[in-house]
Amino acid sequence: MGVAASRRKLSPEEYLELERASEVRHEYAAGEIFAMSGGTFEHSAVAANIGRLLGNALGEGGCIALSSDMRIKIPSADRYVYPDGSVVCGRPEFEDERRDTLLNPVLVVEVLSDSSEAYDRGDKFAHYQTVASIREVVLASQKAPRIEVFARQADGSWVLRVYGPGDRAALSSVGCDIGVDDAYRGVFEAAGVAR
């Protein structure tokens, strides 16, 4: 999640005012802000590949893939977060006329890093589950070709499917799938990382 950047509790309005003027992105959690640290080459490449694959797979179907620049509000937890990617289908809903805080993502993507994995799998995932519009949460490893897709079921439970090399990760919430090999193409070779 990052390191707390302020000790004084901020209101959501104060946070948004500061965030919109800041050159550094921050997540917001119940009055505290946390500076977002930079990611590794692998993290950035996997996120970019997944975003590109989603955009291509979605085509003209009424859904749009968004980058990590799109902030998402989690009202039940009094939080604002920046997933590594997201998808919105139909008409996007925003917190205000600035159109920089999305309220109705259907799918969110998090690329797991050493510093964020526990948070992404724990509290952040639990918070995503409270957003009614979110139908799937995708967790992608930055260390190996592995994509986990958590899908919300009709009864509100969540089912996990794990995809590895040679698989196609099915994303039923947006009616497409992405190849695991494509999501990791060139990532480890370019970084000189042995798998």
GROMACS .gro file of C-alpha atoms in nm:
model
  195
    1MET     CA    1   0.000   0.000   0.000
    2GLY     CA    2   0.289   0.239   0.062
    3VAL     CA    3   0.392   0.455   0.354
    4ALA     CA    4   0.155   0.696   0.528
    5ALA     CA    5   0.222   1.043   0.392
    6SER     CA    6   0.030   1.242   0.650
    7ARG     CA    7  -0.061   1.212   1.018
    8ARG     CA    8  -0.365   1.442   1.019
    9LYS     CA    9  -0.687   1.270   0.915
   10LEU     CA   10  -0.821   1.410   0.590
   11SER     CA   11  -1.178   1.415   0.471
   12PRO     CA   12  -1.246   1.255   0.132
   13GLU     CA   13  -1.293   1.606  -0.011
   14GLU     CA   14  -0.954   1.720   0.124
   15TYR     CA   15  -0.789   1.408  -0.014
   16LEU     CA   16  -0.935   1.461  -0.360
   17GLU     CA   17  -0.828   1.825  -0.361
   18LEU     CA   18  -0.470   1.730  -0.265
   19GLU     CA   19  -0.460   1.431  -0.500
   20ARG     CA   20  -0.577   1.628  -0.799
   21ALA     CA   21  -0.297   1.881  -0.744
   22SER     CA   22  -0.028   1.622  -0.668
   23GLU     CA   23   0.229   1.484  -0.910
   24VAL     CA   24   0.251   1.169  -0.695
   25ARG     CA   25  -0.044   0.931  -0.661
   26HIS     CA   26  -0.180   0.840  -0.318
   27GLU     CA   27  -0.436   0.590  -0.200
   28TYR     CA   28  -0.678   0.699   0.072
   29ALA     CA   29  -0.789   0.489   0.368
   30ALA     CA   30  -1.027   0.632   0.627
   31GLY     CA   31  -0.856   0.969   0.654
   32GLU     CA   32  -0.498   0.864   0.586
   33ILE     CA   33  -0.313   0.891   0.257
   34PHE     CA   34  -0.044   0.655   0.135
   35ALA     CA   35   0.205   0.744  -0.137
   36MET     CA   36   0.217   0.487  -0.416
   37SER     CA   37   0.567   0.359  -0.474
   38GLY     CA   38   0.707   0.282  -0.818
   39GLY     CA   39   0.700  -0.072  -0.948
   40THR     CA   40   0.954  -0.307  -1.098
   41PHE     CA   41   1.004  -0.365  -1.469
   42GLU     CA   42   0.818  -0.696  -1.441
   43HIS     CA   43   0.526  -0.535  -1.257
   44SER     CA   44   0.493  -0.260  -1.515
   45ALA     CA   45   0.529  -0.494  -1.813
   46VAL     CA   46   0.272  -0.746  -1.685
   47ALA     CA   47   0.023  -0.467  -1.607
   48ALA     CA   48   0.074  -0.309  -1.951
   49ASN     CA   49   0.043  -0.644  -2.130
   50ILE     CA   50  -0.279  -0.733  -1.946
   51GLY     CA   51  -0.423  -0.388  -2.018
   52ARG     CA   52  -0.340  -0.421  -2.388
   53LEU     CA   53  -0.482  -0.773  -2.407
   54LEU     CA   54  -0.802  -0.666  -2.232
   55GLY     CA   55  -0.843  -0.367  -2.461
   56ASN     CA   56  -0.795  -0.582  -2.771
   57ALA     CA   57  -1.022  -0.861  -2.646
   58LEU     CA   58  -1.302  -0.624  -2.545
   59GLY     CA   59  -1.317  -0.469  -2.889
   60GLU     CA   60  -1.647  -0.296  -2.962
   61GLY     CA   61  -1.847  -0.485  -2.698
   62GLY     CA   62  -1.937  -0.190  -2.477
   63CYS     CA   63  -1.661  -0.242  -2.217
   64ILE     CA   64  -1.347  -0.031  -2.182
   65ALA     CA   65  -1.012  -0.130  -2.031
   66LEU     CA   66  -0.860   0.138  -1.806
   67SER     CA   67  -0.503   0.187  -1.686
   68SER     CA   68  -0.370   0.235  -1.334
   69ASP     CA   69  -0.441   0.608  -1.364
   70MET     CA   70  -0.812   0.552  -1.296
   71ARG     CA   71  -0.893   0.594  -0.928
   72ILE     CA   72  -1.173   0.378  -0.784
   73LYS     CA   73  -1.385   0.467  -0.483
   74ILE     CA   74  -1.476   0.198  -0.231
   75PRO     CA   75  -1.756   0.366  -0.033
   76SER     CA   76  -1.809   0.094   0.230
   77ALA     CA   77  -1.445   0.118   0.341
   78ASP     CA   78  -1.401   0.495   0.301
   79ARG     CA   79  -1.120   0.429   0.051
   80TYR     CA   80  -0.987   0.544  -0.282
   81VAL     CA   81  -0.752   0.304  -0.462
   82TYR     CA   82  -0.560   0.273  -0.786
   83PRO     CA   83  -0.574  -0.083  -0.920
   84ASP     CA   84  -0.318  -0.179  -1.185
   85GLY     CA   85  -0.604  -0.198  -1.432
   86SER     CA   86  -0.982  -0.210  -1.446
   87VAL     CA   87  -1.271  -0.253  -1.685
   88VAL     CA   88  -1.600  -0.066  -1.694
   89CYS     CA   89  -1.896  -0.181  -1.903
   90GLY     CA   90  -2.178   0.038  -2.022
   91ARG     CA   91  -2.196   0.391  -1.891
   92PRO     CA   92  -1.917   0.478  -1.646
   93GLU     CA   93  -2.030   0.638  -1.321
   94PHE     CA   94  -1.808   0.895  -1.155
   95GLU     CA   95  -1.797   1.056  -0.814
   96ASP     CA   96  -1.817   1.406  -0.960
   97GLU     CA   97  -1.782   1.609  -1.277
   98ARG     CA   98  -1.402   1.570  -1.278
   99ARG     CA   99  -1.452   1.212  -1.409
  100ASP     CA  100  -1.135   1.088  -1.236
  101THR     CA  101  -1.292   0.860  -0.973
  102LEU     CA  102  -1.481   0.559  -1.107
  103LEU     CA  103  -1.768   0.413  -0.906
  104ASN     CA  104  -1.872   0.111  -1.116
  105PRO     CA  105  -1.582  -0.105  -1.235
  106VAL     CA  106  -1.680  -0.458  -1.337
  107LEU     CA  107  -1.330  -0.606  -1.318
  108VAL     CA  108  -1.011  -0.497  -1.142
  109VAL     CA  109  -0.654  -0.615  -1.196
  110GLU     CA  110  -0.375  -0.618  -0.941
  111VAL     CA  111  -0.019  -0.723  -1.027
  112LEU     CA  112   0.130  -0.867  -0.710
  113SER     CA  113   0.460  -0.732  -0.580
  114ASP     CA  114   0.660  -0.823  -0.272
  115SER     CA  115   0.553  -0.504  -0.096
  116SER     CA  116   0.183  -0.519  -0.189
  117GLU     CA  117   0.088  -0.887  -0.218
  118ALA     CA  118  -0.041  -0.929   0.138
  119TYR     CA  119  -0.249  -0.610   0.111
  120ASP     CA  120  -0.376  -0.694  -0.241
  121ARG     CA  121  -0.481  -1.045  -0.133
  122GLY     CA  122  -0.614  -0.934   0.206
  123ASP     CA  123  -0.772  -0.601   0.290
  124LYS     CA  124  -0.782  -0.464  -0.065
  125PHE     CA  125  -0.947  -0.780  -0.200
  126ALA     CA  126  -1.199  -0.773   0.087
  127HIS     CA  127  -1.279  -0.410   0.003
  128TYR     CA  128  -1.323  -0.490  -0.367
  129GLN     CA  129  -1.577  -0.755  -0.266
  130THR     CA  130  -1.797  -0.482  -0.114
  131VAL     CA  131  -1.832  -0.296  -0.445
  132ALA     CA  132  -2.150  -0.437  -0.600
  133SER     CA  133  -2.042  -0.370  -0.959
  134ILE     CA  134  -1.717  -0.570  -0.929
  135ARG     CA  135  -1.775  -0.918  -1.073
  136GLU     CA  136  -1.410  -1.031  -1.100
  137VAL     CA  137  -1.077  -0.957  -0.936
  138VAL     CA  138  -0.766  -1.060  -1.129
  139LEU     CA  139  -0.438  -1.113  -0.941
  140ALA     CA  140  -0.129  -1.157  -1.160
  141SER     CA  141   0.212  -1.263  -1.033
  142GLN     CA  142   0.514  -1.057  -1.133
  143LYS     CA  143   0.745  -1.351  -1.058
  144ALA     CA  144   0.596  -1.629  -1.273
  145PRO     CA  145   0.329  -1.672  -1.541
  146ARG     CA  146   0.032  -1.715  -1.308
  147ILE     CA  147  -0.306  -1.541  -1.320
  148GLU     CA  148  -0.570  -1.590  -1.052
  149VAL     CA  149  -0.928  -1.493  -1.133
  150PHE     CA  150  -1.174  -1.453  -0.845
  151ALA     CA  151  -1.530  -1.447  -0.981
  152ARG     CA  152  -1.839  -1.340  -0.786
  153GLN     CA  153  -2.115  -1.598  -0.801
  154ALA     CA  154  -2.491  -1.536  -0.806
  155ASP     CA  155  -2.511  -1.619  -0.433
  156GLY     CA  156  -2.239  -1.363  -0.350
  157SER     CA  157  -1.964  -1.620  -0.294
  158TRP     CA  158  -1.635  -1.601  -0.483
  159VAL     CA  159  -1.475  -1.880  -0.687
  160LEU     CA  160  -1.103  -1.889  -0.766
  161ARG     CA  161  -0.958  -2.021  -1.090
  162VAL     CA  162  -0.582  -2.032  -1.141
  163TYR     CA  163  -0.424  -2.017  -1.486
  164GLY     CA  164  -0.065  -2.090  -1.583
  165PRO     CA  165   0.153  -2.126  -1.895
  166GLY     CA  166  -0.045  -2.229  -2.202
  167ASP     CA  167  -0.381  -2.144  -2.041
  168ARG     CA  168  -0.634  -1.881  -2.136
  169ALA     CA  169  -0.772  -1.693  -1.835
  170ALA     CA  170  -1.150  -1.677  -1.872
  171LEU     CA  171  -1.300  -1.342  -1.773
  172SER     CA  172  -1.673  -1.410  -1.779
  173SER     CA  173  -1.768  -1.068  -1.640
  174VAL     CA  174  -1.649  -0.904  -1.961
  175GLY     CA  175  -1.703  -1.195  -2.201
  176CYS     CA  176  -1.347  -1.259  -2.307
  177ASP     CA  177  -1.030  -1.443  -2.216
  178ILE     CA  178  -0.661  -1.357  -2.225
  179GLY     CA  179  -0.366  -1.587  -2.288
  180VAL     CA  180  -0.133  -1.626  -1.992
  181ASP     CA  181   0.164  -1.661  -2.226
  182ASP     CA  182   0.062  -1.334  -2.395
  183ALA     CA  183   0.036  -1.155  -2.059
  184TYR     CA  184   0.395  -1.253  -1.979
  185ARG     CA  185   0.542  -1.243  -2.330
  186GLY     CA  186   0.897  -1.107  -2.315
  187VAL     CA  187   0.869  -0.999  -1.951
  188PHE     CA  188   1.125  -1.230  -1.795
  189GLU     CA  189   1.348  -1.255  -2.099
  190ALA     CA  190   1.375  -0.877  -2.136
  191ALA     CA  191   1.447  -0.834  -1.766
  192GLY     CA  192   1.711  -1.108  -1.771
  193VAL     CA  193   1.525  -1.300  -1.502
  194ALA     CA  194   1.561  -1.675  -1.498
  195ARG     CA  195   1.244  -1.868  -1.424
   0.00000   0.00000   0.00000
